[in-house]
Amino acid sequence: MIAVIDYNAGNLKSVETALQFIGADFKICSKPEEIKAASKVIFPGVGHAASAMENLKKNGMDQALREFAATGKAFLGICLGSQILFDHSQEGDTPCLGIVPGDVRQFPKDLGLKIPQIGWNTVDFIDDPLIKGLSKEASFYFVHSYYVDPLDKAHQWGSSNYGIDFCSAVMKDNIRATQFHPEKSGREGLKILKNFLNWEV
Amino acid sequence: MFQKRIVVCLDVREGKTTKGIKFKGNVDIGDPVEMAAQYYEEGVDELVFYDITASAEKRAIMIDVVREVAKRIFIPFCVGGGISSVEDMRKVLLAGAEKVSVNSAAVQNPSIISQGAQIFGNQCIVLGMDAAKDAKMPSGYRVVINGGRTPTDFDMLEWGKEAVKLGAGEIVLNSIDADGTKDGYELTATRMLSEAVTVPVVASGGAGKPSHLEDVLKEGKADAALIASMVHYGDYKIQEIKDYLYKKHVPIRRII
């Protein structure tokens, strides 16, 4: 059973409908003991890093997520759920979960580009079971003003360009995380979710 | 590479898709859920649904449409029309939409933008703005509301900037003069707004052929182009429009 983490941070509905569509066995979870019982975790989210961390800390979900990540079981972060895996976010100067070393930074405002980045962008991935069957030309849907900057470049799974090159997907042991929304990236995005269901770490 | 978006717009009245010219004479043209699924399969980047139902008691039908659409398409979509409170926003977002669009209600009560942005995030809140040419206004365009029927004292450019300050994450600029004419987008207003605000601008009104999209995405500096008639009646397929734009070097999401 996949635990989909509910911490009051938006867009759960679209993850839920996408998982239903691909026939996943999942449960929306908001308690630490439910995470412990799960075989895999999906950690979605849209919103502000500070309020997300505050919600997670309220009932010990922050610690439960750190412990789950350390078990070596499959873990997928999406958007804000990718950012708060890191040590620190510039958004609200927020200390985050510290599961992946590095920082979350705001896009520079002098690039002459619209912020947030809203729309489709391509990703250069390092080969991985989660992108099995995907076209190199595939695009994914992004909505964000902040991006992750892993301390160890070996944790960069994918990169994209929006005025600057930035890390758009993260890999560390049993953890994969995407800045884009696979649940809103059409057929190619759904393939990533399907691959995650079948992924044996 | 970051790409420009093609957005298909569906006007929904009592559960059916309709289309009119210059906001008048709407006729039913199909089931919005089936049409949405079809455009998704064809590779559209985003969808917008406007609820143009006249009576409040029929609004619940729209929520059912949104719920069904969310089960069938896995790209972002926005819902607008008749959204006048945070509660209206919540209903639409919980039913599965990514974004809500506010138009007349935001002119009458601008704080709905900031309230919505605080609760749901800026990325959720789209300002829909209908503008008509008017030489008396500083930018040359006046904001009109109630589906084009009521002129306001708002200047297009000033209102756009103000809405972004309040927390709008995107603006859909619809030209009343161009809407439904198929003669091309209003390029001047689109470029003026897009250069003045920090959020994406979606151009709307007037698309009749693929070169119109090229014009507004290049010359008009739009981040996305909204289309309706040109695909609703089968004149063009999404694929054809995308192939054209790709050949013209407009960065566009390829259909795989």
XYZ file of C-alpha atoms in Angstrom:
457
model
C 0.000 0.000 0.000
C 1.220 3.471 -0.959
C 0.777 6.201 1.627
C -0.054 9.553 0.015
C 0.843 12.170 2.586
C -1.885 14.663 3.476
C -0.545 17.655 5.366
C -3.041 20.236 4.213
C -0.876 21.460 1.311
C -3.138 21.504 -1.712
C -3.336 19.506 -4.936
C -3.941 16.167 -3.224
C -7.015 15.727 -5.396
C -5.086 15.627 -8.673
C -2.578 13.104 -7.296
C -5.488 11.035 -6.026
C -7.350 10.980 -9.359
C -4.174 10.157 -11.288
C -3.415 7.240 -8.934
C -6.997 5.980 -9.251
C -6.706 6.196 -13.032
C -3.582 4.024 -13.120
C -5.080 1.556 -10.637
C -2.735 2.173 -7.698
C -3.349 0.710 -4.237
C -3.036 3.804 -2.080
C -4.369 5.548 0.996
C -4.402 9.206 1.964
C -2.465 9.340 5.250
C -2.017 12.046 7.842
C -0.715 10.092 10.863
C 2.841 8.858 11.604
C 1.687 5.261 12.299
C 0.066 5.106 8.847
C 3.386 6.019 7.241
C 5.174 3.293 9.183
C 2.761 0.699 7.798
C 3.191 1.783 4.163
C 5.283 0.007 1.542
C 5.828 3.205 -0.460
C 5.287 6.907 0.122
C 4.157 9.676 -2.230
C 4.752 13.116 -0.762
C 2.963 15.749 -2.895
C 2.335 19.403 -2.175
C 1.749 22.915 -3.416
C 2.074 25.939 -1.192
C 4.447 27.668 1.180
C 7.445 25.853 2.708
C 6.998 27.417 6.156
C 3.336 26.481 6.565
C 4.038 23.009 5.168
C 6.792 22.388 7.745
C 4.594 23.768 10.496
C 1.790 21.353 9.562
C 4.186 18.391 9.383
C 5.680 19.148 12.798
C 2.289 19.411 14.515
C 1.841 15.659 14.862
C 5.318 14.316 14.265
C 4.898 13.694 10.542
C 8.288 15.321 9.907
C 10.049 12.662 11.960
C 7.912 9.860 10.476
C 8.938 10.936 6.970
C 12.635 11.031 7.911
C 12.335 7.551 9.394
C 10.483 6.200 6.353
C 13.081 7.662 3.992
C 15.791 5.884 6.013
C 14.084 2.467 5.682
C 15.137 2.244 2.040
C 11.533 1.852 0.811
C 10.425 3.718 -2.317
C 9.729 7.400 -1.723
C 8.461 9.938 -4.292
C 8.332 13.672 -3.588
C 6.417 16.048 -5.863
C 6.827 19.850 -6.147
C 6.765 21.272 -2.599
C 7.172 17.671 -1.442
C 10.483 17.681 -3.311
C 11.658 21.026 -1.952
C 11.091 20.323 1.721
C 13.199 17.153 1.542
C 16.180 19.526 1.550
C 17.976 21.172 4.483
C 16.674 24.668 4.057
C 14.364 26.787 1.891
C 14.740 30.474 1.136
C 10.950 30.606 1.117
C 10.204 32.039 4.546
C 13.816 31.175 5.608
C 12.526 27.727 6.559
C 14.533 24.823 8.005
C 13.212 21.732 6.190
C 13.399 17.938 6.596
C 17.110 17.535 5.870
C 16.669 14.234 4.015
C 18.637 15.445 0.973
C 21.588 17.818 1.573
C 21.202 21.215 -0.087
C 19.103 24.340 -0.334
C 15.960 25.595 -2.018
C 16.450 28.898 -3.841
C 14.222 31.447 -5.531
C 14.581 32.023 -9.271
C 16.563 35.220 -9.840
C 14.189 38.069 -10.666
C 16.471 39.632 -13.281
C 16.184 36.860 -15.890
C 13.434 38.670 -17.768
C 11.186 35.666 -17.256
C 7.822 35.342 -15.591
C 7.846 34.053 -12.030
C 6.411 31.597 -11.103
C 7.440 29.368 -13.962
C 4.021 28.135 -15.060
C 3.930 25.714 -17.930
C 5.648 22.868 -19.735
C 9.367 22.292 -19.841
C 11.645 19.463 -20.915
C 13.874 17.550 -18.481
C 17.278 15.988 -19.154
C 17.201 12.874 -17.008
C 19.888 10.480 -15.893
C 18.595 7.031 -16.829
C 16.487 5.392 -14.144
C 13.718 2.767 -13.781
C 11.211 5.591 -13.173
C 11.625 7.000 -16.676
C 11.370 3.663 -18.454
C 9.420 4.059 -21.717
C 9.525 7.865 -21.698
C 10.449 9.839 -24.792
C 13.485 12.125 -24.575
C 11.269 14.856 -26.015
C 8.684 14.555 -23.229
C 7.631 17.743 -21.457
C 6.353 18.102 -17.926
C 4.136 20.610 -16.152
C 5.819 22.998 -13.711
C 4.388 25.609 -11.332
C 7.027 27.055 -9.021
C 9.046 30.078 -7.942
C 11.726 28.126 -6.024
C 14.037 25.335 -7.165
C 16.197 22.785 -5.361
C 19.984 22.960 -5.356
C 21.526 19.687 -4.128
C 24.879 19.980 -2.390
C 26.038 16.717 -3.980
C 25.568 16.847 -7.768
C 25.146 13.050 -7.715
C 21.681 13.762 -6.285
C 20.613 15.560 -9.454
C 18.379 13.188 -11.399
C 17.162 15.690 -13.971
C 17.851 19.243 -15.073
C 15.839 21.885 -16.927
C 16.388 25.412 -18.091
C 14.361 28.451 -17.121
C 16.745 31.325 -17.703
C 19.218 29.288 -15.645
C 19.858 25.546 -15.538
C 18.227 24.142 -12.426
C 17.717 20.753 -10.814
C 14.205 19.610 -11.778
C 14.405 16.052 -10.428
C 16.244 14.510 -7.470
C 17.590 11.014 -6.783
C 19.138 9.685 -3.593
C 19.117 5.967 -2.830
C 15.411 5.019 -2.460
C 14.222 8.605 -2.970
C 13.053 10.206 -6.206
C 11.549 13.670 -6.326
C 10.282 15.895 -9.123
C 9.790 19.645 -9.201
C 7.200 19.123 -11.959
C 3.808 17.498 -11.500
C 3.751 13.991 -13.034
C 0.030 13.813 -12.205
C -0.575 16.827 -14.466
C 1.916 16.019 -17.217
C -0.321 13.983 -19.501
C 0.513 10.456 -20.572
C 4.259 10.841 -20.026
C 3.706 12.008 -16.448
C 1.390 9.078 -15.734
C 4.158 6.741 -16.973
C 6.437 8.020 -14.190
C 3.745 7.281 -11.610
C 3.189 3.793 -13.091
C 6.915 3.158 -13.051
C 6.974 4.208 -9.406
C 4.246 1.629 -8.610
C 6.401 -1.077 -10.200
C 9.700 0.162 -8.810
C 11.589 -2.284 -6.643
C 14.330 -0.364 -4.892
C 13.180 24.076 -23.161
C 10.381 26.089 -21.606
C 7.354 26.179 -23.855
C 4.445 28.387 -24.797
C 1.052 26.921 -23.994
C -2.032 26.326 -26.116
C -5.153 26.532 -23.994
C -8.562 25.415 -25.239
C -11.510 27.282 -23.789
C -14.916 25.702 -23.259
C -17.882 27.889 -22.364
C -20.273 25.758 -20.368
C -23.959 26.548 -19.928
C -26.081 24.161 -17.873
C -23.708 21.290 -18.498
C -23.246 21.845 -22.265
C -20.451 23.521 -24.169
C -21.619 26.588 -26.084
C -20.017 29.181 -28.310
C -21.093 32.680 -29.229
C -19.686 35.603 -31.197
C -18.731 38.761 -29.320
C -20.384 37.222 -26.248
C -23.801 36.884 -27.935
C -25.966 34.251 -29.602
C -24.586 31.148 -27.900
C -25.392 27.719 -29.359
C -24.728 24.304 -27.784
C -21.892 22.410 -29.417
C -21.275 19.379 -27.213
C -20.575 17.637 -23.924
C -17.739 19.449 -22.104
C -16.385 16.283 -20.477
C -16.136 14.414 -23.791
C -14.705 17.451 -25.537
C -12.111 17.924 -22.782
C -11.082 14.262 -23.004
C -10.766 14.580 -26.786
C -8.554 17.690 -26.597
C -6.437 16.024 -23.910
C -5.876 13.031 -26.184
C -4.956 15.382 -29.026
C -2.258 17.000 -26.893
C -3.618 20.351 -25.737
C -1.522 21.863 -22.916
C -4.266 23.213 -20.715
C -8.034 23.749 -20.598
C -10.270 26.514 -19.294
C -13.947 26.114 -18.502
C -16.168 29.146 -18.139
C -19.479 28.608 -16.449
C -21.866 30.905 -18.259
C -24.942 29.518 -16.527
C -27.276 32.394 -15.805
C -28.997 31.112 -12.682
C -27.367 30.349 -9.343
C -29.401 27.163 -8.787
C -27.902 25.543 -11.898
C -24.299 26.144 -10.761
C -24.064 22.756 -9.050
C -24.064 21.183 -12.532
C -20.728 22.865 -13.187
C -19.147 21.236 -10.140
C -20.226 17.834 -11.501
C -18.644 18.709 -14.857
C -15.388 19.687 -13.095
C -15.365 16.453 -11.100
C -15.865 14.342 -14.241
C -13.226 16.277 -16.180
C -10.700 15.741 -13.367
C -11.130 11.969 -13.686
C -10.430 12.011 -17.414
C -7.669 14.516 -18.100
C -4.211 14.723 -16.553
C -3.173 18.209 -17.540
C -3.948 21.431 -15.683
C -7.310 23.099 -16.043
C -8.887 26.295 -14.814
C -12.510 27.081 -14.011
C -14.091 30.515 -14.137
C -17.453 32.212 -14.405
C -19.581 33.213 -11.466
C -16.774 32.776 -8.898
C -17.456 35.473 -6.331
C -16.258 34.128 -2.985
C -13.520 32.040 -1.392
C -16.182 29.365 -0.878
C -16.868 29.254 -4.649
C -13.116 28.857 -5.215
C -12.849 26.068 -2.696
C -15.673 24.089 -4.336
C -14.061 24.242 -7.766
C -10.566 23.386 -6.480
C -11.824 20.498 -4.362
C -13.641 19.138 -7.409
C -10.243 18.864 -9.118
C -9.416 22.128 -10.922
C -5.862 23.541 -10.577
C -6.851 27.145 -10.919
C -9.843 29.405 -10.571
C -10.464 32.486 -12.625
C -12.144 35.582 -11.238
C -13.417 38.359 -13.477
C -16.401 40.609 -12.683
C -16.365 39.721 -8.986
C -12.725 40.843 -8.688
C -13.527 44.243 -10.217
C -16.377 44.697 -7.756
C -14.371 43.324 -4.820
C -10.608 43.191 -5.517
C -9.881 41.644 -2.100
C -11.229 38.319 -3.399
C -7.893 37.989 -5.223
C -5.784 38.465 -2.095
C -8.043 36.248 0.011
C -7.892 33.463 -2.575
C -4.129 33.811 -3.013
C -3.524 33.625 0.735
C -5.561 30.471 1.164
C -4.830 28.578 -2.054
C -1.586 30.181 -3.305
C -0.991 32.720 -6.099
C -0.585 29.955 -8.676
C -4.264 29.060 -8.182
C -5.691 32.509 -8.783
C -6.179 33.676 -12.356
C -7.504 37.119 -13.199
C -9.816 36.999 -16.193
C -10.038 40.424 -17.761
C -12.286 41.509 -20.636
C -10.969 44.643 -22.303
C -12.418 46.861 -25.016
C -10.635 49.534 -27.059
C -11.315 52.960 -25.626
C -9.185 55.983 -26.527
C -10.290 57.750 -23.337
C -8.392 55.284 -21.119
C -4.670 55.779 -20.327
C -3.650 52.445 -21.902
C -6.271 52.729 -24.652
C -8.284 49.809 -23.255
C -11.146 49.789 -20.790
C -12.052 46.849 -18.563
C -15.615 45.649 -19.105
C -17.511 43.151 -16.950
C -20.600 40.959 -16.921
C -19.666 39.187 -20.130
C -18.847 42.393 -21.965
C -22.078 44.193 -21.134
C -20.941 46.621 -18.423
C -18.100 49.137 -18.876
C -16.076 49.956 -15.751
C -13.774 52.839 -14.782
C -10.796 50.447 -14.724
C -7.928 50.844 -17.135
C -6.691 47.513 -18.567
C -3.039 48.028 -17.685
C -3.587 49.537 -14.242
C -6.006 46.807 -13.247
C -3.634 44.085 -14.452
C -0.767 45.476 -12.365
C -3.014 45.947 -9.338
C -4.320 42.350 -9.581
C -0.752 40.998 -9.621
C 0.050 43.048 -6.502
C -3.008 41.530 -4.849
C -1.779 38.029 -5.670
C -3.060 36.977 -9.105
C -0.679 34.338 -10.484
C -1.740 34.671 -14.107
C -3.892 36.934 -16.281
C -6.163 35.911 -19.127
C -6.675 38.973 -21.294
C -9.732 38.686 -23.492
C -10.320 41.244 -26.190
C -14.002 42.065 -26.571
C -13.318 43.570 -29.994
C -11.600 40.442 -31.302
C -13.657 37.748 -29.532
C -15.212 35.273 -31.962
C -14.146 37.227 -35.072
C -11.377 34.787 -36.123
C -9.425 37.823 -37.379
C -6.501 37.440 -34.983
C -5.663 38.396 -31.400
C -5.416 41.946 -30.070
C -1.609 42.143 -30.218
C -1.038 45.649 -28.851
C -2.943 45.187 -25.603
C -1.460 41.734 -25.055
C 2.120 42.908 -25.477
C 1.554 45.976 -23.332
C 0.180 43.892 -20.471
C 2.701 41.083 -20.797
C 5.607 43.537 -20.627
C 4.102 45.310 -17.630
C 3.426 42.361 -15.314
C 5.647 39.679 -13.779
C 3.132 36.835 -14.167
C 2.180 34.876 -17.309
C -0.346 36.440 -19.683
C -2.746 34.278 -21.654
C -4.079 35.939 -24.818
C -7.730 35.335 -25.631
C -10.151 36.318 -28.360
C -9.824 36.334 -32.111
C -7.910 33.159 -32.965
C -8.920 31.880 -36.399
C -5.814 30.239 -37.822
C -2.423 28.971 -36.605
C -0.543 32.107 -37.720
C -2.647 34.134 -35.277
C -1.136 32.102 -32.441
C 2.342 32.636 -33.826
C 1.675 36.404 -33.928
C 0.453 36.651 -30.351
C 3.118 34.339 -28.893
C 5.945 36.176 -30.691
C 4.891 39.771 -31.371
C 2.232 39.905 -28.628
C 4.686 38.430 -26.056
C 1.942 36.194 -24.687
C 2.940 33.193 -22.579
C -0.049 31.184 -23.752
C -2.732 31.447 -26.407
C -6.332 30.580 -25.784
C -8.403 29.097 -28.623
C -12.012 28.005 -29.005
C -13.902 28.323 -32.321
C -10.957 27.258 -34.467
C -10.938 23.805 -32.898
C -14.555 23.430 -31.738
C -15.910 23.286 -35.291
C -13.188 21.015 -36.617
C -11.420 23.706 -38.689
C -8.094 22.746 -37.106
C -6.675 19.954 -34.972
C -4.375 20.668 -32.013
C -1.651 18.683 -33.764
C -1.863 20.877 -36.882
C -1.573 24.063 -34.841
C 1.386 22.693 -32.882
C 3.154 21.488 -36.030
C 2.755 24.945 -37.539
C 4.125 26.706 -34.450
C 7.023 24.270 -34.196
C 8.011 24.981 -37.797
C 7.873 28.695 -37.016
C 10.277 28.179 -34.084
C 7.767 28.899 -31.355
C 8.849 26.663 -28.427
C 5.945 24.304 -28.006
C 5.268 20.996 -26.270
C 5.575 18.194 -28.781
C 2.852 15.584 -28.887
C 4.327 12.148 -28.296
